[in-house]
Short mmCIF file of C-alpha atoms and ligand atoms in Angstrom, two decimals:
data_model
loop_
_atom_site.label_atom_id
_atom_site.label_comp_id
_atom_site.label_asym_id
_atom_site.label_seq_id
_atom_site.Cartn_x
_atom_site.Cartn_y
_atom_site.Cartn_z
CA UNK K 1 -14.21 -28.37 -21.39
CA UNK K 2 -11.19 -28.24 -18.43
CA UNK K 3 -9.76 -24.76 -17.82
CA UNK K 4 -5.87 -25.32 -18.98
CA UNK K 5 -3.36 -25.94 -16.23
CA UNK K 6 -1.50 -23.07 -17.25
CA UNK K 7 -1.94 -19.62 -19.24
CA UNK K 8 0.61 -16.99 -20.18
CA UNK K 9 0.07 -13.87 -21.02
CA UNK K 10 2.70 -10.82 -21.89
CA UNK K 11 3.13 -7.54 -20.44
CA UNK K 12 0.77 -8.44 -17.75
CA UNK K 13 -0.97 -5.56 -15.44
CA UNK K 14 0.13 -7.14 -12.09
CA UNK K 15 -3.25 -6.84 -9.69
CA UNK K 16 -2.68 -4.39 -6.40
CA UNK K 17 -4.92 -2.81 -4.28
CA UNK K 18 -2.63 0.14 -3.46
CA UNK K 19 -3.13 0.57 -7.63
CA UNK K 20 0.33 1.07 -8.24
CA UNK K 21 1.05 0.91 -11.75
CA UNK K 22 2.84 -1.96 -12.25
CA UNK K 23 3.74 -5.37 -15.17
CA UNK K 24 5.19 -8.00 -15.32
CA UNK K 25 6.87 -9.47 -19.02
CA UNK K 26 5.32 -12.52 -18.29
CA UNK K 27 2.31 -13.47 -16.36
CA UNK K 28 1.23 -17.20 -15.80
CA UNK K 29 -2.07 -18.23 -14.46
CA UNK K 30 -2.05 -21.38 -13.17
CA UNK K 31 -5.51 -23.26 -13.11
CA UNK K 32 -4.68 -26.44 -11.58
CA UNK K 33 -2.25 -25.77 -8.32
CA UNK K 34 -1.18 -29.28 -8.82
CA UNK K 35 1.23 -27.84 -11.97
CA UNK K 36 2.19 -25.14 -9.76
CA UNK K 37 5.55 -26.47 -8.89
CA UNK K 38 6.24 -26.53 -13.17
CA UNK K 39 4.80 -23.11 -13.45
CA UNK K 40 7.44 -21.96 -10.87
CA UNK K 41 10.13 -23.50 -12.81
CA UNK K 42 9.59 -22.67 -15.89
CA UNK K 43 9.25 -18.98 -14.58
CA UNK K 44 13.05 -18.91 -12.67
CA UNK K 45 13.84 -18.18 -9.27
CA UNK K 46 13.19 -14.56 -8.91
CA UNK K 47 9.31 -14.92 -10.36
CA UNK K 48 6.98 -12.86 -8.02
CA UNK K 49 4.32 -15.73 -6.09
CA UNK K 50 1.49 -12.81 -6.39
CA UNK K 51 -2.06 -13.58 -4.98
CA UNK K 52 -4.78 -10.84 -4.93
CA UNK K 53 -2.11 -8.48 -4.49
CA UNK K 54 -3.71 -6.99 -1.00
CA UNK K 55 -0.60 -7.22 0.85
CA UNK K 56 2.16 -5.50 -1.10
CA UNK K 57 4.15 -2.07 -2.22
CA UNK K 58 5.32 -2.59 -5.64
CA UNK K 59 8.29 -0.34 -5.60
CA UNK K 60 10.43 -1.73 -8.49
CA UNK K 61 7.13 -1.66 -11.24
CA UNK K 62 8.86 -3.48 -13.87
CA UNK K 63 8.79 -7.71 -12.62
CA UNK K 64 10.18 -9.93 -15.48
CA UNK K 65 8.08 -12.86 -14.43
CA UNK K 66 4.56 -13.42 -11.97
CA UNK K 67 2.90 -16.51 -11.20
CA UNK K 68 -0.61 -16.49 -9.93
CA UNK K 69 -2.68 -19.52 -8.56
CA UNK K 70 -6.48 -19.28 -9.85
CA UNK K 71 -7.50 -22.71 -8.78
CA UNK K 72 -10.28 -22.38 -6.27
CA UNK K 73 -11.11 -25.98 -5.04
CA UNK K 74 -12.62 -26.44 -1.57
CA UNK K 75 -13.57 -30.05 -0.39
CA UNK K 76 -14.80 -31.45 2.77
CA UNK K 77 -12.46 -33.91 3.33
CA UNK K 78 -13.08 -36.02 6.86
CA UNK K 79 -15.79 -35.87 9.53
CA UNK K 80 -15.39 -36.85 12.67
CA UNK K 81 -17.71 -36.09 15.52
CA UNK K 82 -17.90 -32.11 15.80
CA UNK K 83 -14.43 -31.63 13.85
CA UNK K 84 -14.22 -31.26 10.14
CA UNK K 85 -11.23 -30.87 8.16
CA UNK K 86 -11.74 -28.67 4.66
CA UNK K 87 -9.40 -28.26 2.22
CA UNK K 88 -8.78 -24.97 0.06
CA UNK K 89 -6.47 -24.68 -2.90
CA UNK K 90 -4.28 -21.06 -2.65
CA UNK K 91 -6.31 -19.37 -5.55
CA UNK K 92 -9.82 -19.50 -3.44
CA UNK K 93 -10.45 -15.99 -2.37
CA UNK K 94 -10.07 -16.21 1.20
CA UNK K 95 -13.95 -14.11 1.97
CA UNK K 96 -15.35 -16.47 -0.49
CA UNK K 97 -14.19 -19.52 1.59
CA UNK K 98 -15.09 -18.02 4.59
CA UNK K 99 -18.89 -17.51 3.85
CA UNK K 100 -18.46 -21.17 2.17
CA UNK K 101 -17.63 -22.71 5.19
CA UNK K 102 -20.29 -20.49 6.97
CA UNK K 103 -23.43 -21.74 4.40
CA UNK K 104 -21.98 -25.42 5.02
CA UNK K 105 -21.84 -25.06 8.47
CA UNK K 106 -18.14 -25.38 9.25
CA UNK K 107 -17.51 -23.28 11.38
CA UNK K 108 -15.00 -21.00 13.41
CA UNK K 109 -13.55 -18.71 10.79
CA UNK K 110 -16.38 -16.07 10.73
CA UNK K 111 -14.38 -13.46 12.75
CA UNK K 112 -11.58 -13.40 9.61
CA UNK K 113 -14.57 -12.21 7.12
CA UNK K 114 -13.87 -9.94 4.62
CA UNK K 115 -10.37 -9.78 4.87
CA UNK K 116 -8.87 -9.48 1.31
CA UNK K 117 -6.59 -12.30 -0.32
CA UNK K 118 -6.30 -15.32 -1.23
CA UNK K 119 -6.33 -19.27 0.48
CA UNK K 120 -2.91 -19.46 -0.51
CA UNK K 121 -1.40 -16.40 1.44
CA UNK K 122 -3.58 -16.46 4.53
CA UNK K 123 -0.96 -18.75 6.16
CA UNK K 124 1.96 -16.37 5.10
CA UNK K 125 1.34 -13.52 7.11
CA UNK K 126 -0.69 -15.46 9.79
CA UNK K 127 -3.81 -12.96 8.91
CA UNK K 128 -5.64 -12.39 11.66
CA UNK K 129 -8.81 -10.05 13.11
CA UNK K 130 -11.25 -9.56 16.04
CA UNK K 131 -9.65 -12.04 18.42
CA UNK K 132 -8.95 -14.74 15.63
CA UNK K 133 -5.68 -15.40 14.01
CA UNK K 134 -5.83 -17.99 10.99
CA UNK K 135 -3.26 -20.61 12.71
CA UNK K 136 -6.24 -20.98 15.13
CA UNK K 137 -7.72 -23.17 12.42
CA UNK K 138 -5.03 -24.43 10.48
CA UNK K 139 -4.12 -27.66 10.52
CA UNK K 140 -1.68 -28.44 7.62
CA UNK K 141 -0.60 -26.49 5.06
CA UNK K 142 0.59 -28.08 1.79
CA UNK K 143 3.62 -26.33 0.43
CA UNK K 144 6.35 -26.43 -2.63
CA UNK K 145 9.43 -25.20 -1.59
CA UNK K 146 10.97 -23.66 -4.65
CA UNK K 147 14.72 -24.08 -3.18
CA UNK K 148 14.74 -28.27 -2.87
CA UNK K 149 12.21 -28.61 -5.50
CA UNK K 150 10.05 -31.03 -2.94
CA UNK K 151 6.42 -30.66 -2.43
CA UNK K 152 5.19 -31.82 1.26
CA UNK K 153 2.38 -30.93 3.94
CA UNK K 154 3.80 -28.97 6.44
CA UNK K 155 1.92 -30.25 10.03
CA UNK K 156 0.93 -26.85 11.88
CA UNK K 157 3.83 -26.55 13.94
CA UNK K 158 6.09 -26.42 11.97
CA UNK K 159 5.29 -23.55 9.74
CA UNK K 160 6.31 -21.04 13.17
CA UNK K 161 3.04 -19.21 12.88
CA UNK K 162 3.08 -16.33 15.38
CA UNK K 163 1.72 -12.26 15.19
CA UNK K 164 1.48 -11.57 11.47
CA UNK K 165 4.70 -13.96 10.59
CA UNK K 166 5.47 -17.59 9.87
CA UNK K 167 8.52 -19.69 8.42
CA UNK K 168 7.26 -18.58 5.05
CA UNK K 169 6.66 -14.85 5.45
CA UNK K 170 10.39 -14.85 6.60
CA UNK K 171 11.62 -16.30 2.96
CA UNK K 172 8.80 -15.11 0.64
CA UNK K 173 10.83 -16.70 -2.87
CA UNK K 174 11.23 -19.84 -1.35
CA UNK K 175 8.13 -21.31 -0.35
CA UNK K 176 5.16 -21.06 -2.56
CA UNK K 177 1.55 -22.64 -0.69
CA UNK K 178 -0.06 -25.03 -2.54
CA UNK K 179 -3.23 -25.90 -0.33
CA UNK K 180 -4.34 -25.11 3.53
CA UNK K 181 -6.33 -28.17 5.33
CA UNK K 182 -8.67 -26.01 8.05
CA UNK K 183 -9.89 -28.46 11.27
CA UNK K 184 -13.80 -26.40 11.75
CA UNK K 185 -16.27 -27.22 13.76
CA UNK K 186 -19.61 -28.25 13.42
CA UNK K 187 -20.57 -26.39 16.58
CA UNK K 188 -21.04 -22.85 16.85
CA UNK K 189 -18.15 -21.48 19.31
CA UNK K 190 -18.78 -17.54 19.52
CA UNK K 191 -15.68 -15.44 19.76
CA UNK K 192 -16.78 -11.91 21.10
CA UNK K 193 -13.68 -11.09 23.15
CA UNK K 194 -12.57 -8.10 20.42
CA UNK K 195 -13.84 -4.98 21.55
CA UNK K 196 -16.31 -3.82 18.92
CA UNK K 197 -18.09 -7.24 17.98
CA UNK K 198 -20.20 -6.89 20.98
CA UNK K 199 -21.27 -3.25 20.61
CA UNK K 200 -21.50 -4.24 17.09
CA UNK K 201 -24.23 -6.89 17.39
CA UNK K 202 -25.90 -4.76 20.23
CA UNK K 203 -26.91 -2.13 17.94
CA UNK K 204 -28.25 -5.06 15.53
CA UNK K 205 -30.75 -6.14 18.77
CA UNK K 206 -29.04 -9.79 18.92
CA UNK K 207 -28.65 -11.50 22.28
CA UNK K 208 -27.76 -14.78 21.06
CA UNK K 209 -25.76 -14.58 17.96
CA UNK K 210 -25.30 -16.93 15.55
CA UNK K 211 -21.85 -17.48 13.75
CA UNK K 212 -23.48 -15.76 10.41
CA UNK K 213 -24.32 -12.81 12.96
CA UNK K 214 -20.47 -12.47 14.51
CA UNK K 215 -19.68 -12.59 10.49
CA UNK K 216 -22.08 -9.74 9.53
CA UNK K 217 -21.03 -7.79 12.45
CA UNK K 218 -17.02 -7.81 11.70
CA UNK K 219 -18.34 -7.26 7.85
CA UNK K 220 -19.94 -4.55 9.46
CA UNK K 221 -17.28 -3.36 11.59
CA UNK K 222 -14.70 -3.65 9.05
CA UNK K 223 -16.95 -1.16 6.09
CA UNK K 224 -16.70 1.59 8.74
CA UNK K 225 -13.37 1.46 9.88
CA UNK K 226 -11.31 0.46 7.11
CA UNK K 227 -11.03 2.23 3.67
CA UNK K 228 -12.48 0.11 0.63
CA UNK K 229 -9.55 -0.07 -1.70
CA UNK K 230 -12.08 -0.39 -4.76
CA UNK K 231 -12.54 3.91 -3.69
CA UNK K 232 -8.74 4.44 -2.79
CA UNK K 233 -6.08 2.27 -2.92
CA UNK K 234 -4.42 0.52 0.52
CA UNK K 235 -2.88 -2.38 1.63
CA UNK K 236 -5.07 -3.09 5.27
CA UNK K 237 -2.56 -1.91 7.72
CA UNK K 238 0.60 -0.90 7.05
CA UNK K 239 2.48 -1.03 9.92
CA UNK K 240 2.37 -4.37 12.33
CA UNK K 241 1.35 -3.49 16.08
CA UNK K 242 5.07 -3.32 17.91
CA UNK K 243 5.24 -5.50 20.57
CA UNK K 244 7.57 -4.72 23.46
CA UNK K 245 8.62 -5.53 26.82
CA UNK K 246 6.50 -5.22 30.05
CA UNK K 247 8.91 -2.75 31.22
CA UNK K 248 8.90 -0.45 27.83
CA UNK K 249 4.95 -0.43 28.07
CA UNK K 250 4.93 0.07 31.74
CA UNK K 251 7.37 2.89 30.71
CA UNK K 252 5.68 4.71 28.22
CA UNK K 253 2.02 4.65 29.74
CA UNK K 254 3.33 6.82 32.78
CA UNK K 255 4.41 9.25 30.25
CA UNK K 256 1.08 8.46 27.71
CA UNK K 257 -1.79 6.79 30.72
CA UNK K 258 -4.38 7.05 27.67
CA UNK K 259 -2.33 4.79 25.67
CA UNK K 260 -4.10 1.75 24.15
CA UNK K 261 -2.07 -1.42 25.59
CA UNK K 262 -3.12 -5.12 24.57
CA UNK K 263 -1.99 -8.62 25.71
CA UNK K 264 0.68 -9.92 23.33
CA UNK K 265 1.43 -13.99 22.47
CA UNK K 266 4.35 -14.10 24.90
CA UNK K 267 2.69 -13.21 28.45
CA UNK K 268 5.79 -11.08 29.56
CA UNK K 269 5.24 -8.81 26.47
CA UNK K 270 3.00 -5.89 25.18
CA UNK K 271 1.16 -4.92 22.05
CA UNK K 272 1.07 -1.40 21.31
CA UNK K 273 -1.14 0.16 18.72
CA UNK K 274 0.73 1.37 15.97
CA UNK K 275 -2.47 2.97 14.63
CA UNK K 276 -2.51 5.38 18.11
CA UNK K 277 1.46 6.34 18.15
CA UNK K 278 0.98 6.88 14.45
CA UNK K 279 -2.13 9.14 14.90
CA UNK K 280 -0.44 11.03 18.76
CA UNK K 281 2.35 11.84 16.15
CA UNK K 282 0.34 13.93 14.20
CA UNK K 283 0.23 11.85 10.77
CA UNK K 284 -3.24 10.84 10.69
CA UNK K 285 -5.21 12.58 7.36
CA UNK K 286 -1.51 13.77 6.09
CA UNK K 287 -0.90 13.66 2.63
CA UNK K 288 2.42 14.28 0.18
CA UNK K 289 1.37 14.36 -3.06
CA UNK K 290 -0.97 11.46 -3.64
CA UNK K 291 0.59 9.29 -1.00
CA UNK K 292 -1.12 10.33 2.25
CA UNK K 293 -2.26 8.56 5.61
CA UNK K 294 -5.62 7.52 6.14
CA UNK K 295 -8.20 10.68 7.35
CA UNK K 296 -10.31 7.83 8.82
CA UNK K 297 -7.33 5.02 10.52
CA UNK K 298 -3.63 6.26 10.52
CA UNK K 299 -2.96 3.19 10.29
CA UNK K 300 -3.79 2.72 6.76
CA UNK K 301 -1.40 4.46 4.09
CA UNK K 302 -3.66 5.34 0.75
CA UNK K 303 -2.91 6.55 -2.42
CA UNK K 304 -5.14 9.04 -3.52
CA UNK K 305 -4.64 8.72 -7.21
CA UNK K 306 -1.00 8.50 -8.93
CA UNK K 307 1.31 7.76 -6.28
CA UNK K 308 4.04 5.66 -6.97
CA UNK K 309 5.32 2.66 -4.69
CA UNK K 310 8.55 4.94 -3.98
CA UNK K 311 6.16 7.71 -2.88
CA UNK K 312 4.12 5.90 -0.55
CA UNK K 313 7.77 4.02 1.12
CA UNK K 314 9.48 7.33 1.63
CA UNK K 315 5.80 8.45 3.49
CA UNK K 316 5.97 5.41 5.45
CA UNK K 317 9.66 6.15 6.47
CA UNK K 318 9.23 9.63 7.15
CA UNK K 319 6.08 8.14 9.41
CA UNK K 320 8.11 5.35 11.27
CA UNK K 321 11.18 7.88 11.97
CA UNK K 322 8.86 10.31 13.56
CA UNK K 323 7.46 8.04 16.19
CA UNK K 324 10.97 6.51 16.82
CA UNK K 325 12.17 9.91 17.47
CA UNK K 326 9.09 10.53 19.67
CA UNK K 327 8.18 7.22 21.74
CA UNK K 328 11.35 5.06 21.25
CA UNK K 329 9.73 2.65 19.18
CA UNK K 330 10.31 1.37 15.93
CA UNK K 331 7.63 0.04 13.98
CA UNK K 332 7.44 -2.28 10.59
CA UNK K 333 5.98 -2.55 7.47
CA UNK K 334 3.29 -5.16 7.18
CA UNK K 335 2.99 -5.69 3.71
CA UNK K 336 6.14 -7.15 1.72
CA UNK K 337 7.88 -4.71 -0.57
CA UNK K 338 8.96 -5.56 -3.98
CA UNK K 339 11.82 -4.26 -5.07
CA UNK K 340 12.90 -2.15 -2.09
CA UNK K 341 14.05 -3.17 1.37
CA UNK K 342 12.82 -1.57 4.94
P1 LIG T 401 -0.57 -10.90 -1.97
O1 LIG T 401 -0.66 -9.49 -1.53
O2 LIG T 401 -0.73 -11.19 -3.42
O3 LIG T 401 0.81 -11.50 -1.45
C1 LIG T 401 1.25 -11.26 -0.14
C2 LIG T 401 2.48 -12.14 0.13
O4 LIG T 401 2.09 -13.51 0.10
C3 LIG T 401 3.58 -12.00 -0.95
O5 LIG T 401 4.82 -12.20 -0.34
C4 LIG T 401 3.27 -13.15 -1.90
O6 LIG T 401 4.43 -13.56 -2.62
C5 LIG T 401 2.82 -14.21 -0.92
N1 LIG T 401 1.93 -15.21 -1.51
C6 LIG T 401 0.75 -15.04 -2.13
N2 LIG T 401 0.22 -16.22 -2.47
C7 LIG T 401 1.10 -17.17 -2.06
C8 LIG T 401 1.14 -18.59 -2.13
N3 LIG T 401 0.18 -19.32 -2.70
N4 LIG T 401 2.22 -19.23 -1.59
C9 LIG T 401 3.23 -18.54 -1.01
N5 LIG T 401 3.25 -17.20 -0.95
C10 LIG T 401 2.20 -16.52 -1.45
N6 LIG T 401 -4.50 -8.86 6.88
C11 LIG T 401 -4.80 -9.37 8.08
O7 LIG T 401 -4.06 -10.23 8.58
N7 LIG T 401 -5.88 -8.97 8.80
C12 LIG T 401 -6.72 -8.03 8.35
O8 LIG T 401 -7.70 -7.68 9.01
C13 LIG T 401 -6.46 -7.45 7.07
N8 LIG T 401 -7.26 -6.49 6.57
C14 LIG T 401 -6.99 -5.94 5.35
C15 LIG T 401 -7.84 -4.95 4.86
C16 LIG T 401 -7.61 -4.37 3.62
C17 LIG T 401 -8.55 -3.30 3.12
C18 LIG T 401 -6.50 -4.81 2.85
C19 LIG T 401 -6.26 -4.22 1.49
C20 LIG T 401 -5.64 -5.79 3.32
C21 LIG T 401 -5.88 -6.36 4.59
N9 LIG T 401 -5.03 -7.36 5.13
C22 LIG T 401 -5.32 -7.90 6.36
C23 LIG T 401 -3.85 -7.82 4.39
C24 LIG T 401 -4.18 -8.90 3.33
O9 LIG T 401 -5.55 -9.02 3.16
C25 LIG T 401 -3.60 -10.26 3.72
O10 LIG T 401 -2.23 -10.20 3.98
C26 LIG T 401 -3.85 -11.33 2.64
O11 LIG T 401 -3.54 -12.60 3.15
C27 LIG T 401 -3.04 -11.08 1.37
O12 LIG T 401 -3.51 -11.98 0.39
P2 LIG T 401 -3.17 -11.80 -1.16
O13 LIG T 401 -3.66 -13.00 -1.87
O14 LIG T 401 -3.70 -10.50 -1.64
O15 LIG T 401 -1.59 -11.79 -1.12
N1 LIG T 402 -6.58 4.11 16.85
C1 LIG T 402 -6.11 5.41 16.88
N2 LIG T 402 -6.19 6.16 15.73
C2 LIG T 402 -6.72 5.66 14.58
C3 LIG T 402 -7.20 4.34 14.57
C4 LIG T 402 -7.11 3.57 15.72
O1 LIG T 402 -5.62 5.88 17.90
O2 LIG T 402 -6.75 6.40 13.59
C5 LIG T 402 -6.48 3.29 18.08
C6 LIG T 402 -7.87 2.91 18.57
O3 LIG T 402 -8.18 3.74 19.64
C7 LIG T 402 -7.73 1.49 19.02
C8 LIG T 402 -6.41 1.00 18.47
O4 LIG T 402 -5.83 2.08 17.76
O5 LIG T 402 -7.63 1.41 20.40
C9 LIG T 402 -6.54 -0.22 17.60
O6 LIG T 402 -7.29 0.08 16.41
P1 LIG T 402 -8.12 -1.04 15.62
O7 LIG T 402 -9.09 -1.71 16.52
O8 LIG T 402 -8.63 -0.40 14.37
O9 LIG T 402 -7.05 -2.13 15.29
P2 LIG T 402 -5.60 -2.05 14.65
O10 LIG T 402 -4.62 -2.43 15.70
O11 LIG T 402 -5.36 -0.76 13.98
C10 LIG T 402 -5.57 -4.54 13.89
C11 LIG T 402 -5.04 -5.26 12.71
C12 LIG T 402 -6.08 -5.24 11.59
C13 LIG T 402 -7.32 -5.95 12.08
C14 LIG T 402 -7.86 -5.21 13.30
C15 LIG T 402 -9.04 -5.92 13.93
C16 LIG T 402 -2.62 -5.12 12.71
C17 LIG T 402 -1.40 -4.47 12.13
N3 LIG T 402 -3.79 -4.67 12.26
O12 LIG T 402 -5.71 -3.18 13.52
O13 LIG T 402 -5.55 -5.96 10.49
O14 LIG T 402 -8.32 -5.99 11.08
O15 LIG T 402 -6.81 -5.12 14.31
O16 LIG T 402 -8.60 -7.09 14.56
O17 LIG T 402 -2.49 -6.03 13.53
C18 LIG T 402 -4.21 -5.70 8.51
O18 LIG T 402 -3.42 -6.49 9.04
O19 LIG T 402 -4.05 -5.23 7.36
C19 LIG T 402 -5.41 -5.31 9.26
C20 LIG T 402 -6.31 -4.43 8.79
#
């Protein structure tokens, strides 16, 4: 028997990993992302696009209508010398595809293990780890736009992929992502250039590692450094790194020299850890209520039990204030709010 293209159910639980309580009136599951475009109609313009839910803040709890993409397909779909090109629907769970591609040997998206989500919203946010950003690999992504009502594959530049952002993140009701065509490779090309990896797969005794080893080793990585939001509930980071000008870095390390400074996109800028301004101000382990800040990354807001989306956003204001008022910069949510603005 076929799985139905679509499934409704009432008063849905909507899925989050910060594990706000939240519902939505009506929730429809959508099991072939071919009838996605219908699903989106028939649910009106303000339905909520929601994936695995690893990249929100529900703040408004109550969502009249969600739409959620559980169609999973992955196919090989050309060869040509070293190059493959696979295609994922949105509903694949984005780890799952990654140690796909690994056991087919397609490779080049081993440093993005384990990050949470889904096929369908890797693209949004541009996700990105240990030297790696997804629009590395991408080479078309296949996408409805809810406004015009046309369905088209977008080639990769146009979707205006950069740090944690693209065309789509930047109008989240409009465009909903239908299917991502990856170009992999058939050869191994080892990306150890993130501080960690290499340490990493020192202390496993490997010398000559294998894409499955740079995997394991960010899998790894990623256990100890970052809280498992089956144990406490957290959205990944939840502040992007600020990138600034040469001369606000240059600035701000004669003041701070132990400051953590990285290479940004744009050669004549700066990427500034969040994570350290965040932890210097004296937030790190803090907790109101059950909203609180990380003990072990203060870059990760948690909520220890009960706290409410409002909870955790006036935290995370409160947070972002205090290092304005002591380093001058501002820093941004990562994740998108629902029902609140920044
Ligand atoms: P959701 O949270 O459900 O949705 C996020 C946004 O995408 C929403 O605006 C939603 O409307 C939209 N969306 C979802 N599906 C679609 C679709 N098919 N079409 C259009 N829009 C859609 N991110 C990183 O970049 N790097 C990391 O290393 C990383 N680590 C994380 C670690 C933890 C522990 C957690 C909890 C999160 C982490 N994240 C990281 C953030 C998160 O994993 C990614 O943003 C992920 O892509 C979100 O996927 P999702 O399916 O859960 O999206
Ligand atoms: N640091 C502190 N205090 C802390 C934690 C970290 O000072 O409590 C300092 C460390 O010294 C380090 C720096 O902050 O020099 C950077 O920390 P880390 O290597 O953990 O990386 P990050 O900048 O915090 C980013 C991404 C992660 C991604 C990792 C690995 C953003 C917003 N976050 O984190 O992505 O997994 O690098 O590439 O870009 C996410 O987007 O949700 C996410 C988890």
């Amino acid at each position: 028997m076929t799985e139905p293209a679509l499934r409704e159910t009432r008063d849905a639980p909507l899925a989050n990993t910060f594990g706000i309580d939240a519902r939505a009136r009506r929730l429809i599951d959508v099991g072939d992302v071919d009838a996605l475009p219908a699903a989106l109609a028939d649910a009106g313009r303000d339905a909520l696009l929601l994936g695995s839910g690893s990249n929100l803040l529900i703040v408004a709890p109550d969502v009249d209508a969600a739409v959620h993409v559980s169609d999973a397909r992955i196919e090989m779909i050309e060869a040509s010398g070293d190059a493959v090109r696979v295609r994922a629907a949105a509903g694949a769970a984005w780890h799952d595809f990654v140690m796909h591609a690994l056991a087919q040997g397609w490779f080049g998206l081993e440093n993005l293990a384990l990050i949470p989500g889904t096929v369908g919203a890797a693209p949004i946010q541009n996700i990105g780890a240990y030297g790696v950003e997804v629009m590395d690999r991408i080479e078309a992504v296949q996408v409805h736009d809810r406004a015009t009502g046309e369905t088209r594959w977008w080639p990769h530049d146009a979707c205006g992929f950069s740090y944690r952002d693209s065309v789509f993140k930047t109008d989240p009701q409009r465009y909903a992502v239908m299917r991502v065509d990856f170009r992999l490779s058939r050869t191994p090309h080892i990306h150890l250039g993130y501080a960690g990896i290499g340490e990493e797969l020192q202390s496993m005794r490997i010398a000559e590692p294998t894409p499955r080893d740079v995997a394991d080793a960010v899998i790894a990585l990623r256990r100890r450094k970052l809280p498992d939001p089956a144990v406490i509930g957290n959205a990944g980071s939840f502040f992007k790194n600020p990138v600034v000008d040469m001369a606000t870095a240059d600035a701000l390390l004669a003041v701070h020299p132990g400051m953590p400074v990285f290479r940004a996109g744009d050669a004549s800028q700066r990427k500034l850890s969040a994570a350290w301004l965040i932890d210097q101000a004296g937030w790190k382990g803090h907790r109101d209520g059950d909203a609180g800040v990380s003990p072990g990354h203060a870059l990760v807001l948690v909520n220890h039990g009960h706290a409410s989306g409002a909870q955790l956003l006036a935290l995370a204001r409160r947070i972002a204030a205090s290092v304005h008022q002591r380093f001058g910069i501002d820093i941004e949510p990562e994740p998108r709010l629902i029902g609140a603005r920044w």
